Amino acid sequence: RSEVSDVIFSPSATGKALSATTPGRLAICGFSGAALFLSDPATKSMTEVMPFRETALKYTQGETHRQPHTTETGHGHHYTEATTIDLCNQESIINLAIDRVRTFINAAGDEMLALKDKVAVAEPSFVSPLVGLLSTKYHGPYMDLVRTRNDYLAKALAKREVTTSAGIVSDDTTGLVAATEGTAPTPSSSATYTASNDSSLLKDFYDEVLNKQRLTTHGSFIVKTHDALVDLQTIPETSPPVGIQVTVMGIPMSLYDTFFTPSIIAELAEYGVFAKAQPNSVAIAKKGIDKALCVQWLRDHVPDFALERALAFGDIPVSVDKPLTLYPPMKFISLSTTPSTDPVIPDGNGVFVGNEEVGAAAFLEAMLGDVLSESESSVEVPENLFTPDRVQRWANAAVATKL
């Protein structure tokens, strides 16, 4: 579809001529490239899709006052002032994130050692119960790390020569004994895991493998999705970069409370940030910044923006995407993997599609195919494309699509 790229550009391009065959202008907020089109990706430069970075910078630094508002149906979303903290300058937060990644790998490693006499942990296909809580695409990379950790631990123990005649590690590694001799922990939100208490045993592993440079480098461990295990996210094209969020990869949502204890949450609050659980990670973000910020920005800066002419997409409506569900009559397209976990969205405002990025791509393909077909025929294109019946029709088509 050659016309598709003509439709997608930023609100700043109001003077840009539209193709004669396009029905209008579609402004897209967000940078989930996989959620745009699987068959015909847009090729816009970062400069074009982020034209308001100076205003966005003020929003994230707390320089722009954002008033709470009430929608037409009476639902409001309260905004707090964004804290002025720049996460690029917060080594303590980065170090805390690194510690959480190491703690998870240690817990999975101790769990694997506890299972070695009960299951075939040496089999390449083995996935520990802890790592099994992550999405399948992460099983391989994390099990590689867990096995590497255990190899380093074995070498460190052999070097110390602290085994007894019975072959049990001596008392200076009590934590490891507790983990290896006991029964395997059962993964649950209330489970407590005991990694090796003697951190010096893992010094070489931390220095050579789980070091800061590798943990914060995209694709260093997770090649397929090019993720960084500790991902510092910044506002695009700011110089110097301004950090607004740190994502800690590899923390299952079901174990959020285990690895982000009340004391850690309290520590983060002192820095002016908060933690939020995601399916395979935890995001550490500045207070006052959430996914509804773009909606408020549009209301403040785009005069013809209307909620009934907008759609929101999200795959985690129970947590990080929840703010986007609070703006009826703007429909929220749920891309959650399980509809039963979706919260009660105000006024029945949720439309379920599922299948994460693939579901979003299928919905957008159905939407644009429908609209472009109408514009090329004698059918009159309605003034508002996002009427409830049309949105539901595209959702049904997306669900039926096998991409």
C-alpha positions as a LaTeX table, in Angstrom:
\begin{tabular}{lrrr}
\hline
Residue & $x$ (\AA) & $y$ (\AA) & $z$ (\AA) \\
\hline
Arg1 & 0.00 & 0.00 & 0.00 \\
Ser2 & 1.94 & 2.97 & $-1.26$ \\
Glu3 & $-0.53$ & 5.37 & 0.32 \\
Val4 & $-0.01$ & 4.06 & 3.85 \\
Ser5 & 3.19 & 5.98 & 4.45 \\
Asp6 & 1.46 & 9.17 & 3.30 \\
Val7 & $-1.13$ & 8.74 & 6.02 \\
Ile8 & 1.31 & 8.27 & 8.88 \\
Phe9 & 3.09 & 11.41 & 9.96 \\
Ser10 & 3.23 & 13.70 & 12.93 \\
Pro11 & 0.73 & 16.42 & 13.90 \\
Ser12 & 3.44 & 18.98 & 13.07 \\
Ala13 & 3.12 & 18.19 & 9.37 \\
Thr14 & $-0.21$ & 19.97 & 9.05 \\
Gly15 & 0.83 & 21.70 & 5.85 \\
Lys16 & 2.01 & 18.51 & 4.16 \\
Ala17 & 0.05 & 17.61 & 1.04 \\
Leu18 & $-1.95$ & 14.40 & 1.26 \\
Ser19 & $-2.12$ & 11.86 & $-1.51$ \\
Ala20 & $-5.34$ & 12.21 & $-3.45$ \\
Thr21 & $-6.28$ & 8.64 & $-2.56$ \\
Thr22 & $-5.81$ & 8.91 & 1.21 \\
Pro23 & $-8.83$ & 9.59 & 3.42 \\
Gly24 & $-7.02$ & 11.76 & 5.97 \\
Arg25 & $-4.15$ & 12.04 & 8.40 \\
Leu26 & $-3.38$ & 9.39 & 11.02 \\
Ala27 & $-1.20$ & 10.59 & 13.90 \\
Ile28 & 0.47 & 7.79 & 15.86 \\
Cys29 & 2.00 & 8.22 & 19.32 \\
Gly30 & 4.46 & 5.68 & 20.62 \\
Phe31 & 7.43 & 3.78 & 19.29 \\
Ser32 & 6.39 & 0.10 & 19.17 \\
Gly33 & 7.56 & $-0.54$ & 15.64 \\
Ala34 & 6.31 & $-4.11$ & 15.59 \\
Ala35 & 2.81 & $-2.88$ & 16.37 \\
Leu36 & 2.60 & $-0.70$ & 13.25 \\
Phe37 & 2.62 & $-2.99$ & 10.24 \\
Leu38 & 4.12 & $-6.41$ & 9.72 \\
Ser39 & 3.84 & $-6.14$ & 5.94 \\
Asp40 & 4.56 & $-2.47$ & 5.22 \\
Pro41 & 6.54 & $-0.73$ & 7.97 \\
Ala42 & 6.62 & 3.05 & 8.03 \\
Thr43 & 10.02 & 4.63 & 7.36 \\
Lys44 & 9.74 & 7.94 & 9.15 \\
Ser45 & 12.80 & 9.50 & 10.74 \\
Met46 & 12.92 & 10.02 & 14.50 \\
Thr47 & 13.00 & 13.78 & 13.90 \\
Glu48 & 9.66 & 13.65 & 12.10 \\
Val49 & 7.86 & 11.39 & 14.55 \\
Met50 & 9.12 & 13.29 & 17.60 \\
Pro51 & 8.67 & 16.95 & 16.61 \\
Phe52 & 7.71 & 18.19 & 20.07 \\
Arg53 & 10.66 & 16.89 & 22.05 \\
Glu54 & 11.30 & 20.26 & 23.70 \\
Thr55 & 7.76 & 20.33 & 25.12 \\
Ala56 & 8.00 & 16.64 & 26.00 \\
Leu57 & 11.24 & 17.39 & 27.82 \\
Lys58 & 9.49 & 20.04 & 29.90 \\
Tyr59 & 6.69 & 17.62 & 30.73 \\
Thr60 & 9.08 & 14.96 & 31.98 \\
Gln61 & 11.13 & 17.46 & 33.98 \\
Gly62 & 8.12 & 18.84 & 35.81 \\
Glu63 & 8.31 & 22.26 & 34.16 \\
Thr64 & 4.83 & 22.06 & 32.63 \\
His65 & 1.89 & 22.18 & 35.02 \\
Arg66 & $-0.71$ & 19.56 & 34.16 \\
Gln67 & $-4.17$ & 20.07 & 35.58 \\
Pro68 & $-6.43$ & 17.11 & 36.34 \\
His69 & $-9.34$ & 16.97 & 33.93 \\
Thr70 & $-12.74$ & 15.36 & 33.60 \\
Thr71 & $-13.88$ & 13.59 & 30.46 \\
Glu72 & $-17.31$ & 13.94 & 28.93 \\
Thr73 & $-18.52$ & 10.90 & 30.86 \\
Gly74 & $-17.24$ & 12.10 & 34.19 \\
His75 & $-14.15$ & 9.93 & 34.51 \\
Gly76 & $-11.04$ & 11.79 & 35.55 \\
His77 & $-7.36$ & 10.94 & 35.64 \\
His78 & $-5.27$ & 12.71 & 38.26 \\
Tyr79 & $-1.81$ & 13.89 & 37.32 \\
Thr80 & 1.02 & 14.63 & 39.71 \\
Glu81 & 3.93 & 16.85 & 38.83 \\
Ala82 & 6.76 & 14.97 & 37.17 \\
Thr83 & 9.83 & 14.75 & 39.36 \\
Thr84 & 12.88 & 16.58 & 38.02 \\
Ile85 & 15.19 & 13.60 & 38.50 \\
Asp86 & 17.25 & 12.59 & 35.44 \\
Leu87 & 17.79 & 8.84 & 35.55 \\
Cys88 & 20.94 & 9.20 & 33.45 \\
Asn89 & 22.59 & 10.70 & 36.54 \\
Gln90 & 21.30 & 8.17 & 39.05 \\
Glu91 & 23.92 & 5.45 & 39.47 \\
Ser92 & 22.19 & 4.22 & 42.61 \\
Ile93 & 19.04 & 3.33 & 40.62 \\
Ile94 & 21.06 & 1.60 & 37.89 \\
Asn95 & 22.98 & $-0.35$ & 40.53 \\
Leu96 & 19.72 & $-1.38$ & 42.20 \\
Ala97 & 18.44 & $-2.63$ & 38.84 \\
Ile98 & 21.65 & $-4.58$ & 38.26 \\
Asp99 & 21.32 & $-6.14$ & 41.72 \\
Arg100 & 17.75 & $-7.27$ & 40.93 \\
Val101 & 18.86 & $-8.99$ & 37.71 \\
Arg102 & 21.69 & $-10.75$ & 39.53 \\
Thr103 & 19.32 & $-11.78$ & 42.33 \\
Phe104 & 16.95 & $-13.41$ & 39.86 \\
Ile105 & 19.74 & $-15.29$ & 38.07 \\
Asn106 & 21.12 & $-16.45$ & 41.46 \\
Ala107 & 17.69 & $-17.62$ & 42.58 \\
Ala108 & 17.19 & $-19.58$ & 39.37 \\
Gly109 & 20.71 & $-20.99$ & 39.66 \\
Asp110 & 20.16 & $-22.17$ & 43.25 \\
Glu111 & 16.80 & $-23.60$ & 42.22 \\
Met112 & 18.49 & $-25.57$ & 39.43 \\
Leu113 & 21.09 & $-26.94$ & 41.85 \\
Ala114 & 18.30 & $-28.02$ & 44.19 \\
Leu115 & 16.71 & $-30.01$ & 41.37 \\
Lys116 & 19.84 & $-31.71$ & 40.05 \\
Asp117 & 19.16 & $-35.03$ & 41.81 \\
Lys118 & 15.46 & $-35.04$ & 40.91 \\
Val119 & 15.23 & $-34.03$ & 37.27 \\
Ala120 & 17.51 & $-34.05$ & 34.23 \\
Val121 & 18.74 & $-30.45$ & 34.60 \\
Ala122 & 21.64 & $-31.17$ & 32.25 \\
Glu123 & 19.28 & $-31.67$ & 29.33 \\
Pro124 & 19.46 & $-28.70$ & 26.90 \\
Ser125 & 15.66 & $-28.49$ & 26.91 \\
Phe126 & 15.45 & $-28.12$ & 30.71 \\
Val127 & 13.91 & $-24.84$ & 31.90 \\
Ser128 & 13.91 & $-24.10$ & 35.61 \\
Pro129 & 10.52 & $-23.29$ & 37.20 \\
Leu130 & 11.59 & $-19.69$ & 37.82 \\
Val131 & 12.74 & $-19.03$ & 34.26 \\
Gly132 & 9.63 & $-20.86$ & 33.07 \\
Leu133 & 7.53 & $-17.99$ & 34.40 \\
Leu134 & 8.98 & $-15.74$ & 31.69 \\
Ser135 & 7.70 & $-15.68$ & 28.10 \\
Thr136 & 9.02 & $-18.57$ & 26.00 \\
Lys137 & 11.22 & $-16.27$ & 23.89 \\
Tyr138 & 13.34 & $-15.55$ & 26.98 \\
His139 & 13.83 & $-19.15$ & 28.17 \\
Gly140 & 16.95 & $-19.85$ & 26.10 \\
Pro141 & 18.93 & $-16.69$ & 26.97 \\
Tyr142 & 18.09 & $-16.86$ & 30.68 \\
Met143 & 18.87 & $-20.57$ & 30.99 \\
Asp144 & 22.23 & $-19.89$ & 29.31 \\
Leu145 & 22.92 & $-17.30$ & 32.01 \\
Val146 & 21.77 & $-19.62$ & 34.80 \\
Arg147 & 24.03 & $-22.43$ & 33.58 \\
Thr148 & 26.96 & $-20.04$ & 33.18 \\
Arg149 & 26.40 & $-18.78$ & 36.71 \\
Asn150 & 26.44 & $-22.31$ & 38.10 \\
Asp151 & 29.62 & $-23.11$ & 36.16 \\
Tyr152 & 31.35 & $-20.08$ & 37.70 \\
Leu153 & 30.08 & $-21.04$ & 41.14 \\
Ala154 & 31.39 & $-24.61$ & 40.77 \\
Lys155 & 34.81 & $-23.33$ & 39.71 \\
Ala156 & 34.93 & $-20.93$ & 42.66 \\
Leu157 & 34.03 & $-23.68$ & 45.08 \\
Ala158 & 36.61 & $-26.04$ & 43.59 \\
Lys159 & 39.26 & $-23.37$ & 43.86 \\
Arg160 & 38.56 & $-22.90$ & 47.55 \\
Glu161 & 38.65 & $-26.62$ & 48.23 \\
Val162 & 36.16 & $-26.27$ & 51.06 \\
Thr163 & 34.23 & $-29.48$ & 50.57 \\
Thr164 & 33.92 & $-31.95$ & 53.42 \\
Ser165 & 34.39 & $-35.69$ & 53.12 \\
Ala166 & 30.62 & $-35.98$ & 52.60 \\
Gly167 & 30.81 & $-33.59$ & 49.71 \\
Ile168 & 28.69 & $-30.88$ & 51.31 \\
Val169 & 29.76 & $-27.25$ & 51.11 \\
Ser170 & 31.14 & $-25.97$ & 54.41 \\
Asp171 & 29.49 & $-23.42$ & 56.65 \\
Asp172 & 30.97 & $-20.33$ & 54.99 \\
Thr173 & 28.47 & $-20.86$ & 52.16 \\
Thr174 & 25.40 & $-21.53$ & 54.28 \\
Gly175 & 23.09 & $-19.90$ & 51.80 \\
Leu176 & 24.13 & $-22.31$ & 49.06 \\
Val177 & 23.71 & $-25.31$ & 51.36 \\
Ala178 & 20.17 & $-24.19$ & 52.21 \\
Ala179 & 19.32 & $-23.93$ & 48.56 \\
Thr180 & 20.96 & $-27.14$ & 47.37 \\
Glu181 & 19.95 & $-29.47$ & 50.19 \\
Gly182 & 16.34 & $-28.38$ & 50.57 \\
Thr183 & 13.42 & $-28.99$ & 48.34 \\
Ala184 & 13.09 & $-26.90$ & 45.22 \\
Pro185 & 11.21 & $-23.67$ & 45.89 \\
Thr186 & 7.72 & $-23.43$ & 44.46 \\
Pro187 & 7.40 & $-20.30$ & 42.29 \\
Ser188 & 4.69 & $-18.07$ & 43.73 \\
Ser189 & 4.24 & $-14.45$ & 44.69 \\
Ser190 & 4.98 & $-15.29$ & 48.33 \\
Ala191 & 7.99 & $-17.54$ & 47.76 \\
Thr192 & 11.34 & $-16.64$ & 49.33 \\
Tyr193 & 14.51 & $-17.57$ & 47.50 \\
Thr194 & 17.97 & $-17.93$ & 49.04 \\
Ala195 & 20.84 & $-17.26$ & 46.70 \\
Ser196 & 24.45 & $-17.86$ & 47.77 \\
Asn197 & 25.21 & $-15.62$ & 50.74 \\
Asp198 & 28.91 & $-15.45$ & 49.93 \\
Ser199 & 29.02 & $-12.94$ & 47.09 \\
Ser200 & 32.78 & $-13.41$ & 46.66 \\
Leu201 & 32.03 & $-16.82$ & 45.12 \\
Leu202 & 30.33 & $-15.04$ & 42.24 \\
Lys203 & 32.76 & $-12.13$ & 41.85 \\
Asp204 & 34.26 & $-13.49$ & 38.63 \\
Phe205 & 30.77 & $-14.12$ & 37.22 \\
Tyr206 & 29.75 & $-10.54$ & 37.96 \\
Asp207 & 33.01 & $-9.07$ & 36.63 \\
Glu208 & 33.20 & $-11.14$ & 33.45 \\
Val209 & 29.56 & $-11.84$ & 32.58 \\
Leu210 & 26.92 & $-9.87$ & 34.51 \\
Asn211 & 28.86 & $-6.62$ & 34.54 \\
Lys212 & 27.30 & $-3.20$ & 34.06 \\
Gln213 & 28.50 & $-2.72$ & 30.50 \\
Arg214 & 27.03 & $-5.99$ & 29.25 \\
Leu215 & 23.83 & $-5.69$ & 31.30 \\
Thr216 & 23.08 & $-2.25$ & 29.84 \\
Thr217 & 24.00 & $-3.15$ & 26.24 \\
His218 & 21.12 & $-4.03$ & 23.90 \\
Gly219 & 21.45 & $-7.50$ & 22.43 \\
Ser220 & 24.34 & $-8.51$ & 24.68 \\
Phe221 & 22.41 & $-11.45$ & 26.14 \\
Ile222 & 19.05 & $-11.41$ & 24.35 \\
Val223 & 19.93 & $-11.27$ & 20.67 \\
Lys224 & 16.54 & $-12.08$ & 19.12 \\
Thr225 & 14.63 & $-9.17$ & 20.65 \\
His226 & 17.73 & $-6.97$ & 21.13 \\
Asp227 & 16.79 & $-6.25$ & 24.74 \\
Ala228 & 19.13 & $-4.98$ & 27.43 \\
Leu229 & 18.72 & $-6.66$ & 30.81 \\
Val230 & 18.99 & $-3.20$ & 32.39 \\
Asp231 & 17.57 & $-0.75$ & 29.87 \\
Leu232 & 17.90 & 2.98 & 30.51 \\
Gln233 & 15.33 & 4.71 & 28.28 \\
Thr234 & 15.80 & 8.35 & 27.31 \\
Ile235 & 13.81 & 11.01 & 25.50 \\
Pro236 & 14.72 & 10.71 & 21.77 \\
Glu237 & 17.18 & 13.23 & 20.37 \\
Thr238 & 17.95 & 15.01 & 23.64 \\
Ser239 & 21.52 & 16.16 & 24.12 \\
Pro240 & 22.72 & 15.32 & 26.65 \\
Pro241 & 20.30 & 12.38 & 26.98 \\
Val242 & 17.55 & 12.68 & 29.60 \\
Gly243 & 16.65 & 9.38 & 31.28 \\
Ile244 & 13.01 & 8.81 & 32.19 \\
Gln245 & 12.74 & 5.05 & 32.80 \\
Val246 & 14.84 & 1.99 & 33.63 \\
Thr247 & 13.49 & $-1.43$ & 32.65 \\
Val248 & 14.72 & $-4.42$ & 34.66 \\
Met249 & 14.34 & $-7.46$ & 32.40 \\
Gly250 & 13.68 & $-10.97$ & 33.64 \\
Ile251 & 11.40 & $-10.37$ & 36.63 \\
Pro252 & 8.12 & $-12.29$ & 36.11 \\
Met253 & 5.01 & $-10.29$ & 36.97 \\
Ser254 & 3.85 & $-13.04$ & 39.34 \\
Leu255 & 7.04 & $-12.62$ & 41.40 \\
Tyr256 & 7.15 & $-8.83$ & 41.45 \\
Asp257 & 6.61 & $-8.68$ & 45.23 \\
Thr258 & 9.37 & $-11.25$ & 45.80 \\
Phe259 & 12.08 & $-9.34$ & 43.98 \\
Phe260 & 10.79 & $-5.82$ & 44.65 \\
Thr261 & 10.21 & $-5.94$ & 48.38 \\
Pro262 & 8.64 & $-3.10$ & 50.42 \\
Ser263 & 12.09 & $-1.91$ & 51.47 \\
Ile264 & 13.21 & $-1.65$ & 47.83 \\
Ile265 & 10.00 & 0.17 & 46.88 \\
Ala266 & 10.61 & 2.60 & 49.77 \\
Glu267 & 14.18 & 3.16 & 48.59 \\
Leu268 & 12.99 & 3.94 & 45.07 \\
Ala269 & 10.41 & 6.38 & 46.44 \\
Glu270 & 13.21 & 8.33 & 48.11 \\
Tyr271 & 14.80 & 8.79 & 44.68 \\
Gly272 & 11.52 & 10.14 & 43.25 \\
Val273 & 10.73 & 7.08 & 41.15 \\
Phe274 & 8.36 & 4.11 & 41.41 \\
Ala275 & 8.30 & 0.52 & 40.15 \\
Lys276 & 5.56 & $-1.07$ & 38.05 \\
Ala277 & 5.23 & $-4.75$ & 37.17 \\
Gln278 & 5.16 & $-5.96$ & 33.56 \\
Pro279 & 4.88 & $-9.53$ & 32.21 \\
Asn280 & 8.64 & $-10.12$ & 31.90 \\
Ser281 & 10.15 & $-7.08$ & 33.54 \\
Val282 & 9.79 & $-4.26$ & 36.04 \\
Ala283 & 9.83 & $-0.63$ & 34.90 \\
Ile284 & 11.33 & 1.99 & 37.21 \\
Ala285 & 9.85 & 5.32 & 36.17 \\
Lys286 & 9.71 & 8.90 & 37.33 \\
Lys287 & 6.72 & 9.88 & 39.42 \\
Gly288 & 4.15 & 11.76 & 37.38 \\
Ile289 & 5.02 & 9.96 & 34.14 \\
Asp290 & 2.77 & 7.27 & 32.77 \\
Lys291 & 1.29 & 6.17 & 29.46 \\
Ala292 & $-1.58$ & 8.63 & 29.68 \\
Leu293 & 0.86 & 11.54 & 29.38 \\
Cys294 & 0.59 & 11.52 & 25.58 \\
Val295 & $-3.21$ & 11.82 & 25.83 \\
Gln296 & $-2.92$ & 14.82 & 28.13 \\
Trp297 & $-0.30$ & 16.34 & 25.84 \\
Leu298 & $-2.61$ & 15.99 & 22.83 \\
Arg299 & $-5.47$ & 17.59 & 24.76 \\
Asp300 & $-3.23$ & 20.52 & 25.68 \\
His301 & $-1.50$ & 21.11 & 22.34 \\
Val302 & $-3.66$ & 19.81 & 19.47 \\
Pro303 & $-6.83$ & 21.94 & 19.21 \\
Asp304 & $-8.80$ & 19.48 & 17.08 \\
Phe305 & $-7.91$ & 16.42 & 19.17 \\
Ala306 & $-11.02$ & 14.61 & 20.39 \\
Leu307 & $-11.22$ & 11.46 & 22.50 \\
Glu308 & $-13.94$ & 9.95 & 20.34 \\
Arg309 & $-11.55$ & 10.16 & 17.37 \\
Ala310 & $-8.69$ & 8.39 & 19.12 \\
Leu311 & $-7.81$ & 4.82 & 20.03 \\
Ala312 & $-5.42$ & 3.49 & 22.67 \\
Phe313 & $-3.59$ & 0.15 & 22.46 \\
Gly314 & $-2.02$ & $-1.83$ & 25.27 \\
Asp315 & $-1.21$ & $-5.40$ & 26.26 \\
Ile316 & $-1.07$ & $-4.88$ & 30.05 \\
Pro317 & $-4.33$ & $-3.15$ & 31.07 \\
Val318 & $-3.94$ & $-4.47$ & 34.61 \\
Ser319 & $-0.92$ & $-2.23$ & 35.31 \\
Val320 & 1.19 & $-0.03$ & 33.03 \\
Asp321 & $-1.50$ & 0.44 & 30.37 \\
Lys322 & $-4.32$ & 1.04 & 32.84 \\
Pro323 & $-4.12$ & 4.87 & 32.59 \\
Leu324 & $-5.02$ & 4.57 & 28.91 \\
Thr325 & $-8.29$ & 2.84 & 29.81 \\
Leu326 & $-9.56$ & 5.87 & 31.72 \\
Tyr327 & $-10.47$ & 8.15 & 28.81 \\
Pro328 & $-13.91$ & 7.24 & 27.45 \\
Pro329 & $-15.14$ & 7.71 & 24.79 \\
Met330 & $-11.63$ & 6.84 & 23.52 \\
Lys331 & $-11.71$ & 3.06 & 23.02 \\
Phe332 & $-8.96$ & 0.94 & 24.55 \\
Ile333 & $-7.83$ & $-1.94$ & 22.31 \\
Ser334 & $-6.69$ & $-4.69$ & 24.67 \\
Leu335 & $-3.81$ & $-6.77$ & 23.31 \\
Ser336 & $-3.58$ & $-8.82$ & 26.50 \\
Thr337 & $-2.75$ & $-12.49$ & 26.07 \\
Thr338 & $-5.64$ & $-13.52$ & 28.33 \\
Pro339 & $-8.93$ & $-11.59$ & 28.29 \\
Ser340 & $-9.85$ & $-12.94$ & 31.72 \\
Thr341 & $-7.12$ & $-10.78$ & 33.28 \\
Asp342 & $-8.45$ & $-7.56$ & 31.79 \\
Pro343 & $-9.81$ & $-5.17$ & 34.42 \\
Val344 & $-13.29$ & $-3.68$ & 34.28 \\
Ile345 & $-12.72$ & $-0.78$ & 31.90 \\
Pro346 & $-15.01$ & 2.25 & 32.48 \\
Asp347 & $-18.24$ & 2.26 & 30.51 \\
Gly348 & $-17.39$ & $-0.94$ & 28.66 \\
Asn349 & $-14.68$ & 0.98 & 26.87 \\
Gly350 & $-12.44$ & $-2.02$ & 26.22 \\
Val351 & $-12.31$ & $-3.96$ & 22.94 \\
Phe352 & $-10.40$ & $-7.23$ & 23.11 \\
Val353 & $-8.05$ & $-8.28$ & 20.30 \\
Gly354 & $-5.19$ & $-10.03$ & 22.12 \\
Asn355 & $-1.96$ & $-11.44$ & 20.65 \\
Glu356 & 0.21 & $-8.47$ & 21.67 \\
Glu357 & 2.16 & $-6.84$ & 18.78 \\
Val358 & 0.77 & $-9.27$ & 16.22 \\
Gly359 & $-2.76$ & $-8.39$ & 17.32 \\
Ala360 & $-2.02$ & $-4.68$ & 16.99 \\
Ala361 & $-0.63$ & $-5.19$ & 13.51 \\
Ala362 & $-3.69$ & $-7.21$ & 12.48 \\
Phe363 & $-6.05$ & $-4.53$ & 13.84 \\
Leu364 & $-4.21$ & $-1.73$ & 12.00 \\
Glu365 & $-4.17$ & $-3.73$ & 8.78 \\
Ala366 & $-7.95$ & $-4.29$ & 9.05 \\
Met367 & $-8.56$ & $-0.63$ & 9.88 \\
Leu368 & $-6.46$ & 0.84 & 7.08 \\
Gly369 & $-7.66$ & $-1.72$ & 4.56 \\
Asp370 & $-11.27$ & $-0.81$ & 5.38 \\
Val371 & $-10.71$ & 2.96 & 5.30 \\
Leu372 & $-8.63$ & 2.97 & 2.13 \\
Ser373 & $-11.15$ & 0.73 & 0.39 \\
Glu374 & $-13.94$ & 3.15 & 1.30 \\
Ser375 & $-11.97$ & 6.15 & 0.11 \\
Glu376 & $-11.32$ & 4.54 & $-3.27$ \\
Ser377 & $-14.97$ & 3.59 & $-3.81$ \\
Ser378 & $-18.21$ & 5.51 & $-3.92$ \\
Val379 & $-18.86$ & 4.82 & $-0.22$ \\
Glu380 & $-18.88$ & 8.01 & 1.83 \\
Val381 & $-16.18$ & 7.93 & 4.50 \\
Pro382 & $-17.70$ & 8.98 & 7.85 \\
Glu383 & $-16.36$ & 12.08 & 9.56 \\
Asn384 & $-15.41$ & 10.03 & 12.61 \\
Leu385 & $-13.67$ & 6.80 & 11.58 \\
Phe386 & $-13.60$ & 5.37 & 15.10 \\
Thr387 & $-17.26$ & 4.76 & 15.81 \\
Pro388 & $-17.89$ & 1.84 & 18.18 \\
Asp389 & $-19.33$ & $-0.42$ & 15.48 \\
Arg390 & $-16.40$ & 0.16 & 13.13 \\
Val391 & $-13.84$ & $-0.41$ & 15.89 \\
Gln392 & $-15.55$ & $-3.66$ & 16.85 \\
Arg393 & $-15.58$ & $-4.77$ & 13.21 \\
Trp394 & $-11.83$ & $-4.24$ & 12.90 \\
Ala395 & $-11.26$ & $-6.03$ & 16.21 \\
Asn396 & $-13.26$ & $-9.02$ & 14.99 \\
Ala397 & $-11.24$ & $-9.10$ & 11.77 \\
Ala398 & $-7.98$ & $-8.91$ & 13.73 \\
Val399 & $-8.99$ & $-11.80$ & 15.98 \\
Ala400 & $-9.86$ & $-13.88$ & 12.93 \\
Thr401 & $-6.53$ & $-13.09$ & 11.22 \\
Lys402 & $-3.72$ & $-15.63$ & 11.58 \\
Leu403 & $-0.53$ & $-13.63$ & 11.04 \\
\hline
\end{tabular}
